[in-house]
CSV table of C-alpha atoms and ligand atoms in Angstrom, one decimal:
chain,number,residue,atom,x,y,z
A,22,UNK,CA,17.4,20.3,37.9
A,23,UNK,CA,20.3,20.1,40.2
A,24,UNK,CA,23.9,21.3,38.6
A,25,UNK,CA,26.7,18.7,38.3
A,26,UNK,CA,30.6,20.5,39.1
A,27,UNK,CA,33.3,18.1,38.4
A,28,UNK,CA,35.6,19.4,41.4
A,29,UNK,CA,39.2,18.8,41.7
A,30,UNK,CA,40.0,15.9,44.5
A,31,UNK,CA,42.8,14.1,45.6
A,32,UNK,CA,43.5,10.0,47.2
A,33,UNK,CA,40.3,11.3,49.9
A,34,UNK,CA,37.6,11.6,47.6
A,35,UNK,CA,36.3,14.8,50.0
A,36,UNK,CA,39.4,16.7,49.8
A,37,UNK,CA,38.6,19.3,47.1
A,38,UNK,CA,41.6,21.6,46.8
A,39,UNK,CA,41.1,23.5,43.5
A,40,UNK,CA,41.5,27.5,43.8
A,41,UNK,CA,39.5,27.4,41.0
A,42,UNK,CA,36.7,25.1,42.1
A,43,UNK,CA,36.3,26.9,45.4
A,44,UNK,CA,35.5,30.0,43.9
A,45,UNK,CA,32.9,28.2,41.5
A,46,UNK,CA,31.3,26.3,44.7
A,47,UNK,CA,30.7,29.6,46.7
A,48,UNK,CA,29.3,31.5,43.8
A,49,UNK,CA,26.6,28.5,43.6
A,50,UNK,CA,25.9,28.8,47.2
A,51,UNK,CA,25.8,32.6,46.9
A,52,UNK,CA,23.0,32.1,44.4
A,53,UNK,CA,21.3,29.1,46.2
A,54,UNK,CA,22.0,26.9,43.5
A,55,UNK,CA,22.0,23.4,44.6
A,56,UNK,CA,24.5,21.6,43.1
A,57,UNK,CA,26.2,17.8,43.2
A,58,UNK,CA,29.7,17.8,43.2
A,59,UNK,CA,32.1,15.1,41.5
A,60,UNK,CA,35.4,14.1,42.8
A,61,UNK,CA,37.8,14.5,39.7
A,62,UNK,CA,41.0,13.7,39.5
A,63,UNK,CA,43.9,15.6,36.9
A,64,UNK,CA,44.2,12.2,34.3
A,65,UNK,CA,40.5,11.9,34.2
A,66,UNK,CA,40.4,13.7,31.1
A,67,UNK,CA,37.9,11.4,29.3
A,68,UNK,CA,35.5,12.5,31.9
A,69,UNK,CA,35.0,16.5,31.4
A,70,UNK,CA,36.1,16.0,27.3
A,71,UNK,CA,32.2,17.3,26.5
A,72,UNK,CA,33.3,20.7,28.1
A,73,UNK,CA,36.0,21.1,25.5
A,74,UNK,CA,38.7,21.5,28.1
A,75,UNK,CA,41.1,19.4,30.2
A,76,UNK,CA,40.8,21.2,33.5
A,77,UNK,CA,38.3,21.7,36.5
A,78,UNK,CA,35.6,23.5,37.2
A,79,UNK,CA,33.2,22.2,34.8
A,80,UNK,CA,29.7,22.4,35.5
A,81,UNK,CA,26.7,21.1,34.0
A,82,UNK,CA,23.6,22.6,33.9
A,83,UNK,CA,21.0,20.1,31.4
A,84,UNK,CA,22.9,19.6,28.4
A,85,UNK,CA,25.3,22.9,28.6
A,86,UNK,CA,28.9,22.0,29.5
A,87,UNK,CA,30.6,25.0,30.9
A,88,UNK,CA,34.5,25.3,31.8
A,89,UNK,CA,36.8,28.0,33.4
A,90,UNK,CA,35.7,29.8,36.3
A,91,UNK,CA,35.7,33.2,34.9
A,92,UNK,CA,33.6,31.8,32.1
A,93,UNK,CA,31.3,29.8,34.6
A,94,UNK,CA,30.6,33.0,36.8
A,95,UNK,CA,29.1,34.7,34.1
A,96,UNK,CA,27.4,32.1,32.5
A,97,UNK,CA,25.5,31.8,36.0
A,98,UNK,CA,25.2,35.8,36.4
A,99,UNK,CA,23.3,35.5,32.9
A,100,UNK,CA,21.1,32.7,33.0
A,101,UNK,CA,20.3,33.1,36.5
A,102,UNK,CA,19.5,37.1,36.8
A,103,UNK,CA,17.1,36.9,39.4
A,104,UNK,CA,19.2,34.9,42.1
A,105,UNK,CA,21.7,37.4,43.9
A,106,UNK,CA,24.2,39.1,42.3
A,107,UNK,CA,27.7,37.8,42.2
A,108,UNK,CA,29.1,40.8,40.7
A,109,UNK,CA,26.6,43.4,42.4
A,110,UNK,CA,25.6,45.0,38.4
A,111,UNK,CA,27.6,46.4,35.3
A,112,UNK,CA,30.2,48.1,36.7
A,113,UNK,CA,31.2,45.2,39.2
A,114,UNK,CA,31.4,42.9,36.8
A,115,UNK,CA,33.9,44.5,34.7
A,116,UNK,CA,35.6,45.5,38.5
A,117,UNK,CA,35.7,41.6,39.1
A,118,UNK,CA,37.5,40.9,36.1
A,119,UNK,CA,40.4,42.6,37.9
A,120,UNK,CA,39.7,40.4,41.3
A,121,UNK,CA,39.8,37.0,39.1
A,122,UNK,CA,43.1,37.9,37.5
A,123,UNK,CA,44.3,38.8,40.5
A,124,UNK,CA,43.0,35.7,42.0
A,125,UNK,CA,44.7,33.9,39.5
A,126,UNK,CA,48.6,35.1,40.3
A,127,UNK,CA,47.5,34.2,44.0
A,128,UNK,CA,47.6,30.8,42.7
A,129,UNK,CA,51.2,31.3,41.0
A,130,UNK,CA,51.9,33.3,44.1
A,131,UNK,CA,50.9,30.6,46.9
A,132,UNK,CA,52.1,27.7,44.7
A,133,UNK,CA,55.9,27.2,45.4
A,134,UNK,CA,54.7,26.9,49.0
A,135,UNK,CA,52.2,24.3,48.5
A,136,UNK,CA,53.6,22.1,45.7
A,137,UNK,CA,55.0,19.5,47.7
A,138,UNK,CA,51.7,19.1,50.3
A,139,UNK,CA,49.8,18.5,46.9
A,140,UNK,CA,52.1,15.9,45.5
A,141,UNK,CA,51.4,14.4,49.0
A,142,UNK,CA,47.4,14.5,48.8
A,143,UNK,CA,47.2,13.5,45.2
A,144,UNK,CA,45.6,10.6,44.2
A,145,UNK,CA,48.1,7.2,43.4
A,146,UNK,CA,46.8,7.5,40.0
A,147,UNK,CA,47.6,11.4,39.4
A,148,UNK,CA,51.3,11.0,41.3
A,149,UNK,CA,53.7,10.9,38.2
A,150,UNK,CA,51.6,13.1,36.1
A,151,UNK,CA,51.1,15.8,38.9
A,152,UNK,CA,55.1,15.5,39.8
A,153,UNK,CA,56.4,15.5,36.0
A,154,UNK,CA,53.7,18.6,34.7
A,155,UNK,CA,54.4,20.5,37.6
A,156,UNK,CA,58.4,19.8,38.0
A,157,UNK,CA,58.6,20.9,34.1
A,158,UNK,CA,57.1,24.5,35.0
A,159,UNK,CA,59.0,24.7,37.9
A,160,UNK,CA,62.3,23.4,36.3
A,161,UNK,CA,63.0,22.2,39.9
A,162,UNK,CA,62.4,19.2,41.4
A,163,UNK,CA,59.3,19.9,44.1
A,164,UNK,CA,61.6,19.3,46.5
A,165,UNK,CA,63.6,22.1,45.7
A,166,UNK,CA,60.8,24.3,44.5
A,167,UNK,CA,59.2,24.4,48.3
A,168,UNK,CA,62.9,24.1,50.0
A,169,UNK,CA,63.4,27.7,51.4
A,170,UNK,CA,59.7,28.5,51.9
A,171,UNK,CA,59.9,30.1,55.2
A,172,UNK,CA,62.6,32.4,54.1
A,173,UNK,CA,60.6,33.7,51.0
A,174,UNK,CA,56.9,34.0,53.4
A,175,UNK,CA,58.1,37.5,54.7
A,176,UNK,CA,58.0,38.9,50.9
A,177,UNK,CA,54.9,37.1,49.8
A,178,UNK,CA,53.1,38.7,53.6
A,179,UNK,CA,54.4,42.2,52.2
A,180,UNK,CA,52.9,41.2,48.9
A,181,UNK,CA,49.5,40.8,50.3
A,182,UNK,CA,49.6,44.7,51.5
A,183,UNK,CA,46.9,45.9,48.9
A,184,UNK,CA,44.6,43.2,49.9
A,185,UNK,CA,45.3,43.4,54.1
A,186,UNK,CA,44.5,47.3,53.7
A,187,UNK,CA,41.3,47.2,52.1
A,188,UNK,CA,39.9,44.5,54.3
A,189,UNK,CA,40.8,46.7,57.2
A,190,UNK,CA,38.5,48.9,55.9
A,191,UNK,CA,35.4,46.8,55.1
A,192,UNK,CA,34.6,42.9,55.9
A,193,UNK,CA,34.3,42.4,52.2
A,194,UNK,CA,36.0,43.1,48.3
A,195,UNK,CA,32.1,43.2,48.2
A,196,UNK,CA,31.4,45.8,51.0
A,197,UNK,CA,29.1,44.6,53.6
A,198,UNK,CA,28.6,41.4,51.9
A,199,UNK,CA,30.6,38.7,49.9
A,200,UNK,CA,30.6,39.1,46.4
A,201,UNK,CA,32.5,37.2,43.3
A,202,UNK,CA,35.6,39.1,44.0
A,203,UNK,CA,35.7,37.7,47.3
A,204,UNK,CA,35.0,34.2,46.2
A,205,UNK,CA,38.1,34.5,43.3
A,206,UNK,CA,40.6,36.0,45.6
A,207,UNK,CA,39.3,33.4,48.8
A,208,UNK,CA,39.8,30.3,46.5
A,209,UNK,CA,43.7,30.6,46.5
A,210,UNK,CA,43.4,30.7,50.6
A,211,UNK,CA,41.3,27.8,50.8
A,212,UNK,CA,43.5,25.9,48.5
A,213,UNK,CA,46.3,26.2,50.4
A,214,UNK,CA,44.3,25.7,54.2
A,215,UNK,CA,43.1,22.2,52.7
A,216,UNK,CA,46.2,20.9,51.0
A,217,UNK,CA,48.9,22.4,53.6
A,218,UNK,CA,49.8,22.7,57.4
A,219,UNK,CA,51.9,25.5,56.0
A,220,UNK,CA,51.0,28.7,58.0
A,221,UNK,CA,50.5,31.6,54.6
A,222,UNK,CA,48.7,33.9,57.1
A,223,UNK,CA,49.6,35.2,60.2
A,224,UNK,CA,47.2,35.2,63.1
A,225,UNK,CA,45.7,38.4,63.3
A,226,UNK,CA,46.3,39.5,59.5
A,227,UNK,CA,43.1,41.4,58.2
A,228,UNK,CA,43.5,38.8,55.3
A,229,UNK,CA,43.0,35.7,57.8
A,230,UNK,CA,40.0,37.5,59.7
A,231,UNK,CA,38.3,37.8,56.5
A,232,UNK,CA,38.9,33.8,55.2
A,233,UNK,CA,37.7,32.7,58.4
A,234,UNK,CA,34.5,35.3,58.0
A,235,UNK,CA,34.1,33.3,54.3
A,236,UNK,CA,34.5,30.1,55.8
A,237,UNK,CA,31.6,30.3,57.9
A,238,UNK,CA,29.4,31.8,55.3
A,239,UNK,CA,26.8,29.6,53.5
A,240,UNK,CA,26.2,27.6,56.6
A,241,UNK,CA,30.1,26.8,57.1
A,242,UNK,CA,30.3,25.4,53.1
A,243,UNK,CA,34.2,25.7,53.1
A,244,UNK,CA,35.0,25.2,56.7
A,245,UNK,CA,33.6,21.9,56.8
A,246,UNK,CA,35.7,20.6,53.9
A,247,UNK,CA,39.0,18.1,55.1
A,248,UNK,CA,41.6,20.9,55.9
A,249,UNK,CA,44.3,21.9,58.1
A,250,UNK,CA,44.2,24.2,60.8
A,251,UNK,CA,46.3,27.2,59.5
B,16,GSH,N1,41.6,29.2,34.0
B,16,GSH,C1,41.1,28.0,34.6
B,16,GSH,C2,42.1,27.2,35.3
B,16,GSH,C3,41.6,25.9,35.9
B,16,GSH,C4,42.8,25.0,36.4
B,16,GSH,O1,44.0,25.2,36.1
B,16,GSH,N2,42.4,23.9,37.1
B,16,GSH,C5,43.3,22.9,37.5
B,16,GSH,C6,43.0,22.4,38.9
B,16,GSH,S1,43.3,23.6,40.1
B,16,GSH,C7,43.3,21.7,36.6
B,16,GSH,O2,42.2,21.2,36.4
B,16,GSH,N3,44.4,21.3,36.0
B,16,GSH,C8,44.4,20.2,35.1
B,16,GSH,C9,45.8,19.8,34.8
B,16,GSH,O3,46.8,20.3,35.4
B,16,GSH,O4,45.9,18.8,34.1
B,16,GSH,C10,39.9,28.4,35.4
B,16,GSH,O5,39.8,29.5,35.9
B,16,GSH,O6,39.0,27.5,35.6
């Protein structure tokens, strides 16, 4: 039976710009699952309510209705043992759980450069909600949030030094192959490539040659989704 993932989408239905969904789609192509994505938008609540949560991914596999990537990646690992590996065994898995949280401040990270590009690819219908949620965690307007991005990209580049080092030293998180860590820690990348014509990376950064290396896997999955060419 093919798996349903309610994926985050803005006034194009085909641009899907969750961090969160991206890792979630590649860890279904890593295990050759075929799945059927649906556009979702943020006020379409109603629509994922059987998952128990208001946010994306949520997939559905037969009647099981699974939400939260973390929780989704394992839930796959364990009913699906014999596909490949996302965490590559035991120990990888609990060595993941450090690559999803760190994928996670990626998001808080890349997000005051970004927030404005969203507001602009959001759906009509998700405009005031996206603006007034997202202005209230800010405590800025958008506007002023994203205002002296290119002075702060310097410090979020250093920031990255961890990441840029170890990808110098092996294509992958996962070694010679992708794994789940390198889905988690891509999703924040591809995010911001399909919602911004904001340059994060600079040409030539270990970080970027790796990204590109993930947007061609799975027969070009992520590179052929609506994005800009940064
Ligand atoms: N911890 C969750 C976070 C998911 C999340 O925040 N998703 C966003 C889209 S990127 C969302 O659906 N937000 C709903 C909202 O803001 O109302 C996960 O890992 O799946």
């Amino acid at each position: 039976m093919t798996l349903r993932l309610y994926d985050l989408a803005g006034a194009e239905p085909d641009r899907r710009f969750s961090p969160y969904c991206w890792r979630i789609r590649l860890a279904l192509a890593h295990k050759n699952l075929p799945v059927e994505t649906v556009p979702w938008r943020f006020t379409e609540k109603a629509e994922i309510a059987p998952s128990g949560q208001e946010s994306v991914p949520v997939l559905v596999d037969g009647n099981r209705w699974i939400g939260d990537s973390w929780k989704i990646a394992h839930y796959l690992e364990e009913t699906y043992p014999d596909l490949p590996s996302l965490f590559g065994g035991p120990i990888g898995r609990r060595l993941t759980t450090y690559y999803s949280n760190l994928a996670d401040s990626l998001v808080s990270a890349i997000f005051p450069f970004v927030a404005l590009d969203i507001l602009h690819h959001v759906d009509e219908r998700d405009r005031a909600y996206f603006r007034a949620s997202r202005e209230e965690r800010a405590g800025s307007t958008l506007e002023a949030f994203t205002a002296d991005r290119d002075k702060r990209l310097p410090s979020f580049r250093a920031s990255l030094r961890p990441l840029r080092l170890t990808l110098s030293a092996q294509p992958f998180f996962g070694g010679e192959h992708p794994l789940y860590a390198d889905y988690a820690v891509f999703g924040p990348f591809q995010w911001a490539r399909c919602i911004s014509d904001f340059a994060l990376l600079d040409n030539g950064d270990p970080i970027k040659v790796w990204r590109d290396r993930l947007l061609d896997c799975f027969g070009g999955l992520a590179r052929a989704a609506p994005a800009y060419g940064v």
